[in-house]
Coordinates of C-alpha atoms in Angstrom, one line a residue:
X27 CA 132.8 37.4 -18.4
X28 CA 129.9 39.6 -17.4
X29 CA 130.5 41.2 -14.0
X30 CA 127.8 41.5 -11.4
X31 CA 125.9 44.8 -11.0
X32 CA 127.6 47.1 -8.5
X33 CA 124.7 49.6 -8.3
X34 CA 122.1 48.5 -5.7
X35 CA 119.0 49.7 -7.5
X36 CA 115.7 49.7 -5.5
X37 CA 113.5 46.8 -6.4
X38 CA 110.7 49.1 -7.6
X39 CA 112.9 50.4 -10.4
X40 CA 113.0 47.0 -12.1
X41 CA 109.5 47.5 -13.6
X42 CA 109.8 48.4 -17.3
X43 CA 106.3 49.9 -17.4
X44 CA 107.4 52.5 -14.9
X45 CA 110.1 53.8 -17.1
X46 CA 108.0 53.7 -20.2
X47 CA 105.3 55.7 -18.4
X48 CA 108.0 58.2 -17.3
X49 CA 109.4 58.6 -20.8
X50 CA 105.9 59.3 -22.2
X51 CA 105.2 61.8 -19.4
X52 CA 108.5 63.6 -20.0
X53 CA 107.9 63.9 -23.7
X54 CA 104.3 65.2 -23.1
X55 CA 105.6 67.8 -20.7
X56 CA 108.7 69.0 -22.6
X57 CA 106.8 69.2 -25.9
X58 CA 103.8 71.1 -24.5
X59 CA 105.2 74.5 -25.3
X60 CA 105.8 73.5 -29.0
X61 CA 102.1 73.3 -29.6
X62 CA 101.9 77.1 -29.3
X63 CA 104.9 78.0 -31.5
X64 CA 104.6 78.6 -35.2
X65 CA 108.2 79.6 -35.8
X66 CA 110.1 76.5 -34.5
X67 CA 111.5 75.3 -37.9
X68 CA 110.7 76.1 -41.5
X69 CA 111.6 72.7 -42.8
X70 CA 108.5 71.2 -41.0
X71 CA 106.3 73.5 -43.1
X72 CA 108.0 72.3 -46.3
X73 CA 107.4 68.7 -45.2
X74 CA 103.7 69.4 -44.8
X75 CA 103.4 71.0 -48.3
X76 CA 105.2 68.1 -49.9
X77 CA 103.2 65.5 -48.0
X78 CA 99.9 67.3 -48.9
X79 CA 100.9 67.0 -52.6
X80 CA 101.4 63.3 -52.1
X81 CA 97.9 63.1 -50.6
X82 CA 96.6 64.8 -53.7
X83 CA 97.9 61.8 -55.7
X84 CA 101.3 63.2 -56.9
X85 CA 104.6 61.5 -56.4
X86 CA 107.2 63.7 -54.6
X87 CA 109.0 66.1 -57.0
X88 CA 106.4 65.9 -59.8
X89 CA 104.4 68.9 -58.6
X90 CA 106.7 70.4 -55.9
X91 CA 110.4 70.0 -55.6
X92 CA 112.6 69.9 -52.5
X93 CA 116.0 68.4 -51.7
X94 CA 114.8 66.0 -49.0
X95 CA 114.4 62.3 -49.9
X96 CA 110.9 61.0 -51.0
X97 CA 110.3 58.6 -48.1
X98 CA 110.0 61.5 -45.7
X99 CA 107.1 62.9 -47.6
X100 CA 105.4 59.6 -48.1
X101 CA 105.6 58.7 -44.5
X102 CA 104.3 62.1 -43.4
X103 CA 101.5 61.8 -46.0
X104 CA 100.4 58.5 -44.4
X105 CA 100.4 60.2 -41.0
X106 CA 98.3 63.1 -42.3
X107 CA 95.9 60.7 -43.9
X108 CA 95.3 59.1 -40.5
X109 CA 95.5 62.1 -38.2
X110 CA 94.4 64.9 -40.4
X111 CA 96.1 67.5 -42.6
X112 CA 96.5 70.1 -39.8
X113 CA 99.8 71.5 -38.6
X114 CA 98.8 70.3 -35.1
X115 CA 98.4 66.7 -36.3
X116 CA 101.9 66.8 -37.9
X117 CA 103.4 68.1 -34.7
X118 CA 101.7 65.4 -32.7
X119 CA 102.9 62.7 -35.1
X120 CA 106.5 63.9 -34.6
X121 CA 106.1 63.6 -30.9
X122 CA 104.6 60.1 -31.3
X123 CA 107.7 59.1 -33.2
X124 CA 109.9 60.7 -30.5
X125 CA 108.2 58.6 -27.9
X126 CA 108.7 55.4 -30.0
X127 CA 112.3 56.3 -30.5
X128 CA 112.9 56.8 -26.8
X129 CA 111.2 53.5 -26.0
X130 CA 113.4 51.7 -28.5
X131 CA 116.4 53.3 -26.8
X132 CA 115.2 51.9 -23.5
X133 CA 114.6 48.4 -25.0
X134 CA 118.0 48.4 -26.8
X135 CA 119.7 49.6 -23.6
X136 CA 118.2 46.6 -21.7
X137 CA 120.4 44.3 -23.7
X138 CA 123.5 45.8 -22.2
X139 CA 122.2 46.9 -18.8
X140 CA 119.6 46.4 -16.1
X141 CA 116.1 47.8 -16.3
X142 CA 116.9 50.7 -13.9
X143 CA 120.1 51.6 -15.8
X144 CA 118.4 51.5 -19.2
X145 CA 115.4 53.5 -17.8
X146 CA 117.6 56.1 -16.2
X147 CA 119.7 56.7 -19.4
X148 CA 116.5 56.9 -21.6
X149 CA 114.8 59.2 -19.2
X150 CA 117.7 61.6 -19.1
X151 CA 117.7 61.6 -22.9
X152 CA 114.0 62.4 -22.7
X153 CA 114.8 65.4 -20.6
X154 CA 116.8 66.9 -23.4
X155 CA 113.7 66.9 -25.7
X156 CA 112.9 70.3 -24.1
X157 CA 115.6 71.6 -26.4
X158 CA 114.8 73.1 -29.8
X159 CA 116.5 70.3 -31.8
X160 CA 113.7 67.9 -30.7
X161 CA 110.8 70.3 -30.9
X162 CA 109.6 70.1 -34.4
X163 CA 108.7 67.1 -36.6
X164 CA 112.2 66.5 -38.2
X165 CA 113.5 64.0 -40.7
X166 CA 116.1 62.9 -38.1
X167 CA 113.6 61.7 -35.6
X168 CA 111.5 59.9 -38.2
X169 CA 114.5 58.2 -39.7
X170 CA 116.0 57.0 -36.4
X171 CA 112.9 55.0 -35.6
X172 CA 113.4 52.4 -38.4
X173 CA 117.2 52.7 -38.2
X174 CA 117.4 51.9 -34.5
X175 CA 114.9 49.1 -35.1
X176 CA 117.3 47.8 -37.8
X177 CA 120.3 48.0 -35.4
X178 CA 118.4 45.9 -32.8
X179 CA 117.6 43.3 -35.5
X180 CA 121.2 43.1 -36.8
X181 CA 122.7 43.0 -33.3
X182 CA 121.7 39.4 -32.7
X183 CA 123.8 36.2 -32.3
X184 CA 122.2 34.6 -35.5
X185 CA 121.9 36.4 -38.8
X186 CA 118.8 34.7 -40.1
X187 CA 117.5 35.5 -43.6
X188 CA 114.1 36.7 -42.4
X189 CA 115.4 39.0 -39.7
X190 CA 118.1 40.5 -41.9
X191 CA 115.6 41.1 -44.7
X192 CA 113.4 43.0 -42.3
X193 CA 116.5 45.0 -41.2
X194 CA 117.3 45.8 -44.8
X195 CA 113.8 47.1 -45.3
X196 CA 114.0 49.3 -42.2
X197 CA 117.5 50.6 -43.2
X198 CA 116.2 51.5 -46.7
X199 CA 113.2 53.3 -45.2
X200 CA 115.6 55.3 -43.0
X201 CA 117.7 56.2 -46.0
X202 CA 114.6 57.3 -47.9
X203 CA 113.9 59.7 -45.0
X204 CA 117.5 60.9 -44.4
X205 CA 119.9 60.7 -47.4
X206 CA 123.1 60.9 -45.3
X207 CA 122.2 57.5 -43.8
X208 CA 123.0 55.8 -47.2
X209 CA 126.6 55.6 -45.8
X210 CA 125.3 53.7 -42.8
X211 CA 123.4 51.3 -45.1
X212 CA 126.6 50.4 -47.0
X213 CA 128.7 50.1 -43.8
X214 CA 126.2 47.8 -42.2
X215 CA 126.5 45.5 -45.2
X216 CA 130.3 45.5 -44.7
X217 CA 129.7 44.7 -41.1
X218 CA 127.5 41.8 -41.9
X219 CA 130.1 40.4 -44.3
X220 CA 132.7 40.8 -41.6
X221 CA 130.5 38.7 -39.3
X222 CA 130.2 36.0 -42.0
X223 CA 133.9 35.9 -42.6
X224 CA 134.7 35.8 -38.9
X225 CA 132.2 33.1 -37.9
X226 CA 131.5 31.2 -41.2
X227 CA 127.8 31.6 -40.5
X228 CA 125.0 34.0 -41.6
X229 CA 125.6 34.3 -45.4
X230 CA 121.9 33.9 -46.0
X231 CA 121.4 36.8 -43.6
X232 CA 123.6 39.0 -45.8
X233 CA 121.6 38.1 -48.9
X234 CA 118.4 38.9 -46.9
X235 CA 119.7 42.3 -45.9
X236 CA 120.6 43.2 -49.5
X237 CA 117.3 41.8 -50.8
X238 CA 115.2 43.7 -48.2
X239 CA 116.9 47.0 -49.0
X240 CA 116.9 46.6 -52.7
X241 CA 113.2 45.6 -52.7
X242 CA 112.3 49.0 -51.2
X243 CA 114.4 50.8 -53.8
X244 CA 112.9 48.7 -56.6
X245 CA 109.3 49.6 -55.5
X246 CA 110.3 53.3 -55.5
X247 CA 111.8 53.1 -58.9
X248 CA 108.9 51.2 -60.3
X249 CA 106.5 53.8 -59.1
X250 CA 108.4 56.7 -60.7
X251 CA 109.0 54.7 -63.9
X252 CA 105.3 54.1 -64.3
X253 CA 104.6 57.8 -63.9
X254 CA 107.4 58.7 -66.3
X255 CA 109.0 60.7 -63.5
X256 CA 112.4 59.1 -63.1
X257 CA 114.2 62.3 -64.2
X258 CA 112.4 64.2 -61.4
X259 CA 113.5 61.6 -58.9
X260 CA 117.1 61.6 -60.1
X261 CA 117.5 65.4 -60.0
X262 CA 115.8 65.9 -56.6
X263 CA 116.9 62.8 -54.7
X264 CA 120.4 62.4 -56.2
X265 CA 121.8 65.4 -58.0
X266 CA 120.6 68.1 -55.6
X267 CA 121.7 66.4 -52.4
X268 CA 125.2 65.7 -54.0
X269 CA 125.4 69.3 -55.0
X270 CA 124.3 70.5 -51.6
X271 CA 126.8 68.3 -49.8
X272 CA 129.7 69.3 -52.2
X273 CA 129.1 73.0 -51.5
X274 CA 129.3 72.6 -47.7
X275 CA 132.4 72.7 -45.6
X276 CA 134.9 69.9 -45.2
X277 CA 134.3 67.2 -42.6
X278 CA 137.1 68.6 -40.4
X279 CA 135.5 72.1 -40.6
X280 CA 132.1 70.6 -39.7
X281 CA 133.6 68.7 -36.8
X282 CA 135.4 71.9 -35.5
X283 CA 132.2 74.0 -35.7
X284 CA 130.3 71.2 -34.1
X285 CA 132.6 71.2 -31.1
X286 CA 132.2 74.9 -30.7
X287 CA 128.4 74.7 -30.9
X288 CA 128.4 71.8 -28.5
X289 CA 130.4 73.6 -25.9
X290 CA 128.2 76.7 -26.2
X291 CA 125.0 74.6 -25.9
X292 CA 126.2 72.7 -22.9
X293 CA 127.9 75.4 -20.8
X294 CA 126.1 78.6 -22.0
X295 CA 122.8 78.2 -23.7
X296 CA 121.0 75.4 -21.8
X297 CA 123.3 73.9 -19.2
X298 CA 120.3 72.6 -17.1
X299 CA 119.4 70.3 -20.0
X300 CA 122.7 69.2 -21.4
X301 CA 125.1 69.1 -18.4
X302 CA 123.1 66.2 -16.8
X303 CA 123.0 64.3 -20.1
X304 CA 126.7 64.8 -20.8
X305 CA 127.6 63.8 -17.2
X306 CA 125.5 60.6 -17.6
X307 CA 127.0 59.7 -20.9
X308 CA 130.6 60.4 -19.8
X309 CA 130.3 58.6 -16.6
X310 CA 128.3 55.7 -18.1
X311 CA 130.8 55.1 -20.9
X312 CA 133.8 55.5 -18.5
X313 CA 132.4 52.8 -16.2
X314 CA 131.2 50.5 -19.0
X315 CA 134.6 48.9 -19.2
X316 CA 133.7 47.2 -15.9
X317 CA 130.7 45.5 -17.3
X318 CA 132.6 42.9 -19.3
X319 CA 131.0 40.3 -21.7
X320 CA 129.0 40.7 -24.9
X321 CA 132.1 41.7 -26.8
X322 CA 130.7 41.3 -30.3
X323 CA 127.5 43.2 -29.4
X324 CA 129.4 46.1 -27.8
X325 CA 131.7 46.3 -30.8
X326 CA 128.6 46.5 -33.1
X327 CA 127.1 49.3 -30.9
X328 CA 130.3 51.4 -31.3
X329 CA 130.5 50.5 -35.0
X330 CA 126.9 51.8 -35.4
X331 CA 127.8 55.0 -33.5
X332 CA 130.8 55.5 -35.8
X333 CA 128.7 54.8 -38.9
X334 CA 126.1 57.4 -38.0
X335 CA 128.8 59.9 -37.0
X336 CA 130.5 59.5 -40.3
X337 CA 127.2 59.9 -42.2
X338 CA 126.6 63.2 -40.4
X339 CA 130.1 64.6 -41.1
X340 CA 130.1 63.5 -44.7
X341 CA 126.8 65.4 -45.3
X342 CA 128.9 68.5 -45.3
X343 CA 127.0 70.5 -42.7
X344 CA 125.8 70.2 -39.2
X345 CA 122.8 71.7 -37.4
X346 CA 121.8 70.9 -33.9
X347 CA 119.0 68.7 -34.9
X348 CA 121.4 66.5 -36.9
X349 CA 122.7 65.3 -33.6
X350 CA 119.4 63.6 -32.8
X351 CA 120.7 60.8 -35.0
X352 CA 123.6 60.2 -32.7
X353 CA 122.3 60.8 -29.2
X354 CA 120.1 57.7 -29.0
X355 CA 123.1 55.4 -29.7
X356 CA 125.3 57.3 -27.2
X357 CA 122.6 56.8 -24.6
X358 CA 122.6 53.1 -25.1
X359 CA 126.3 53.0 -24.8
X360 CA 126.2 54.9 -21.5
X361 CA 123.5 52.7 -20.0
X362 CA 125.9 49.8 -20.0
X363 CA 128.2 51.4 -17.4
X364 CA 125.5 52.8 -15.1
X365 CA 125.2 49.4 -13.4
X366 CA 128.7 49.8 -12.2
X367 CA 128.5 53.2 -10.4
X368 CA 128.3 52.4 -6.7
X369 CA 125.7 54.8 -5.3
X370 CA 127.7 55.9 -2.3
X371 CA 130.7 57.0 -4.3
X372 CA 131.7 60.5 -5.4
X373 CA 130.9 59.5 -9.0
X374 CA 127.3 58.6 -8.1
X375 CA 126.9 61.9 -6.3
X376 CA 128.4 63.7 -9.2
X377 CA 125.8 62.2 -11.5
X378 CA 122.7 62.4 -9.2
X379 CA 122.8 66.2 -8.5
X380 CA 122.8 67.4 -12.1
X381 CA 120.2 64.9 -13.1
X382 CA 117.9 66.0 -10.3
X383 CA 118.4 69.7 -11.1
X384 CA 118.0 69.0 -14.8
X385 CA 114.7 67.2 -14.2
X386 CA 113.4 70.1 -12.1
X387 CA 114.5 72.7 -14.6
X388 CA 113.3 70.8 -17.8
X389 CA 109.9 69.9 -16.4
X390 CA 109.4 73.1 -14.5
X391 CA 110.3 75.5 -17.3
X392 CA 108.2 73.5 -19.8
X393 CA 105.2 73.5 -17.5
X394 CA 105.5 77.2 -16.9
X395 CA 105.7 77.9 -20.6
X396 CA 102.7 75.8 -21.4
X397 CA 100.7 77.2 -18.5
X398 CA 101.5 80.8 -19.5
X399 CA 100.4 80.0 -23.1
X400 CA 97.1 78.5 -21.9
X401 CA 96.4 81.3 -19.4
X402 CA 97.1 84.1 -22.0
X403 CA 94.9 82.4 -24.5
X404 CA 97.7 81.9 -27.0
X405 CA 96.3 79.9 -29.9
X406 CA 97.6 76.5 -30.9
X407 CA 100.0 76.1 -33.8
X408 CA 98.2 76.8 -37.1
X409 CA 95.5 78.9 -35.3
X410 CA 97.5 82.0 -34.6
X411 CA 99.4 84.3 -36.9
X412 CA 99.1 81.9 -39.8
X413 CA 95.4 81.7 -39.5
X414 CA 95.1 85.5 -39.2
X415 CA 97.3 86.1 -42.3
X416 CA 95.3 83.5 -44.2
X417 CA 92.0 85.2 -43.3
X418 CA 93.3 88.6 -44.6
X419 CA 94.5 87.0 -47.9
X420 CA 91.3 85.1 -48.4
X421 CA 89.3 88.3 -48.1
X422 CA 91.4 90.1 -50.7
X423 CA 92.9 87.6 -53.1
X424 CA 91.7 87.4 -56.7
X425 CA 92.1 84.8 -59.4
X426 CA 95.7 84.9 -60.7
X427 CA 97.1 86.6 -57.6
X428 CA 100.3 85.0 -56.3
X429 CA 101.8 84.7 -52.8
X430 CA 105.5 84.9 -52.0
X431 CA 105.8 83.3 -48.6
X432 CA 109.4 84.0 -47.6
X433 CA 108.3 82.7 -44.3
X434 CA 105.1 81.0 -43.0
X435 CA 105.0 79.2 -46.3
X436 CA 102.6 76.7 -44.9
X437 CA 100.1 79.3 -46.1
X438 CA 100.3 77.7 -49.5
X439 CA 98.7 74.6 -48.0
X440 CA 96.2 76.5 -45.9
X441 CA 95.0 78.7 -48.8
X442 CA 95.4 75.9 -51.4
X443 CA 97.5 78.3 -53.5
X444 CA 100.7 76.8 -55.1
X445 CA 104.1 78.5 -54.8
X446 CA 105.1 80.7 -57.7
X447 CA 107.7 78.0 -58.7
X448 CA 107.6 74.3 -57.5
X449 CA 111.1 74.7 -55.9
X450 CA 109.7 77.5 -53.7
X451 CA 108.1 74.8 -51.5
X452 CA 111.0 75.9 -49.3
X453 CA 111.5 79.6 -49.6
X454 CA 115.3 79.6 -49.7
X455 CA 115.6 77.0 -52.4
X456 CA 115.2 79.6 -55.1
X457 CA 118.4 81.5 -54.0
X458 CA 120.6 78.7 -52.7
X459 CA 122.8 78.0 -55.7
X460 CA 123.6 74.4 -54.7
X461 CA 119.9 73.6 -54.8
X462 CA 118.7 75.9 -57.6
X463 CA 121.4 75.2 -60.1
X464 CA 121.0 71.4 -60.7
X465 CA 117.2 71.9 -60.8
X466 CA 117.6 74.7 -63.4
X467 CA 120.1 72.7 -65.4
X468 CA 117.5 69.8 -65.6
X469 CA 114.9 72.2 -67.0
X470 CA 112.6 72.3 -64.0
X471 CA 113.3 76.0 -63.2
X472 CA 114.2 79.1 -65.1
X473 CA 117.8 80.1 -64.4
X474 CA 116.6 83.6 -63.6
X475 CA 113.6 82.5 -61.5
X476 CA 114.4 84.8 -58.5
X477 CA 114.4 87.9 -60.7
X478 CA 111.2 86.8 -62.4
X479 CA 109.5 86.4 -59.0
X480 CA 110.5 90.0 -58.1
X481 CA 109.5 91.4 -61.4
X482 CA 106.1 89.8 -61.2
X483 CA 105.3 91.8 -58.1
X484 CA 103.4 89.1 -56.1
X485 CA 100.2 90.3 -54.6
X486 CA 101.2 89.2 -51.1
X487 CA 104.6 88.8 -49.5
X488 CA 105.2 87.3 -46.0
X489 CA 108.5 87.3 -44.1
X490 CA 109.8 87.4 -40.5
X491 CA 109.3 90.6 -38.6
X492 CA 112.8 90.3 -37.2
X493 CA 114.6 89.7 -40.5
X494 CA 114.5 93.2 -41.7
X495 CA 117.3 92.5 -44.2
X496 CA 115.2 89.8 -45.8
X497 CA 118.0 87.3 -45.6
X498 CA 119.0 85.6 -47.8
X499 CA 117.2 87.5 -50.6
X500 CA 118.7 90.9 -50.1
X501 CA 122.1 89.5 -51.0
X502 CA 120.7 88.4 -54.4
X503 CA 118.9 91.6 -55.1
X504 CA 119.9 94.6 -52.8
X505 CA 117.2 96.8 -54.3
X506 CA 114.5 94.4 -53.1
X507 CA 113.9 96.4 -49.9
X508 CA 113.4 99.6 -51.9
X509 CA 110.8 97.8 -54.1
X510 CA 108.9 96.7 -51.0
X511 CA 109.0 100.1 -49.5
X512 CA 107.7 101.7 -52.8
X513 CA 105.1 99.2 -54.0
X514 CA 103.8 97.4 -50.9
X515 CA 102.0 98.3 -47.7
X516 CA 101.8 96.4 -44.4
X517 CA 98.6 94.5 -44.2
X518 CA 99.4 92.5 -41.0
X519 CA 102.2 92.6 -38.4
X520 CA 102.9 90.6 -35.3
X521 CA 105.9 89.7 -33.2
X522 CA 106.7 86.9 -35.7
X523 CA 105.5 87.8 -39.2
X524 CA 104.8 90.7 -41.5
X525 CA 102.3 90.5 -44.4
X526 CA 102.8 93.0 -47.3
X527 CA 100.1 93.7 -49.9
X528 CA 100.9 95.0 -53.3
X529 CA 99.6 98.6 -53.9
X530 CA 101.7 99.6 -56.9
X531 CA 100.6 100.0 -60.5
X532 CA 101.1 96.9 -62.6
X533 CA 100.7 98.8 -65.8

């Protein structure tokens, strides 16, 4: 039995358009500062390099090699084809996906709660986008858009063939953007079979789900087979991710470190962002037991949360931005209980104060940061240090000269100069054994590639101005800093990057 709403929401809050407009406005404000920051995350630059290669007509891993799945680069290539190949366009596309994801959270939440409760939960989640984990165009955000859409399709009373086929396509798309979600794809299939066994209905839907997912995989395999590049796909999309996952910590170790990180983030680093969200989720979930009704759908929601959480833990590592796969679903779960928090109770007051303060802090600090950047004339992303370094290199580079971009590797795209080795599309790939080894064993990289790069004395080297130890490279070759001091001079230096030019004798 569904219990009546206990929260007397004002009538004006029942307009969905109001909440959607608020979500869009919050994302626009919180993401404003990111358009002036070229050091947010280095994966984003790798994605741009890989996507640009796709735009040049190459399948992922045939010219450049990274350990992320191919769907990510194909989707981003499509976005760049429409919006432009600039860093600014890629950042804007990520924010567009973030808006779509939050609107999907709102729409899904409305199945379990009133419009005001769904809007409040989604808006508080939107406040957290001021945090770093949401700031760059990440694979997690891109993958959660189709995955959440698939959840909404699967979470229906009838498992029709057409609807489940579309869900299968969306889940496959999510897996081809985030490899860890393959676990979710399998578990969703198990869930659908459970539904069929329990109700005796929906077998056609199960076939539709499998057919939809396998059709996407078949198209991908056909494309690589026709190009004779199946070995490339196998190594980069299967062997490297498995090697990477196997070399990380155990799931229990990951969970333990996550709890420590979570506590630090909530109570020390950015409490004005995360205390309101945690308070809302905790109170909403605690009160959700009063909602009643929709048992099967509530069970599926928590099953989906469990599936995604397991996929993150089984990936073997956990960074803050990995949690963006879980937060949308937790938000939906919390919305269900917000209709049962009487506004005059201590619980409601406990929730209202941190949300109000979080709103003021998140919006205020974001606006201040953006305003300061505009007033100081700080250039937009791609037009600051990266553009300055590119101009210096363009004025000095000769045919055959190489660039070793330990950082700011988007310069390879800006200057149209390939990395020294294809795997260096991400600078750390050449020294991370769990990535380098399977690629080298497949014959796509010399086993001593790092030493060869150093011995070649690249004409230009770029790294972080703060990373004086050149992590992680100095651990592989301690004498590297001595070589840089002897054979290189500083050609450009800022608060973020240092550009070194080779001045030694190649003879």
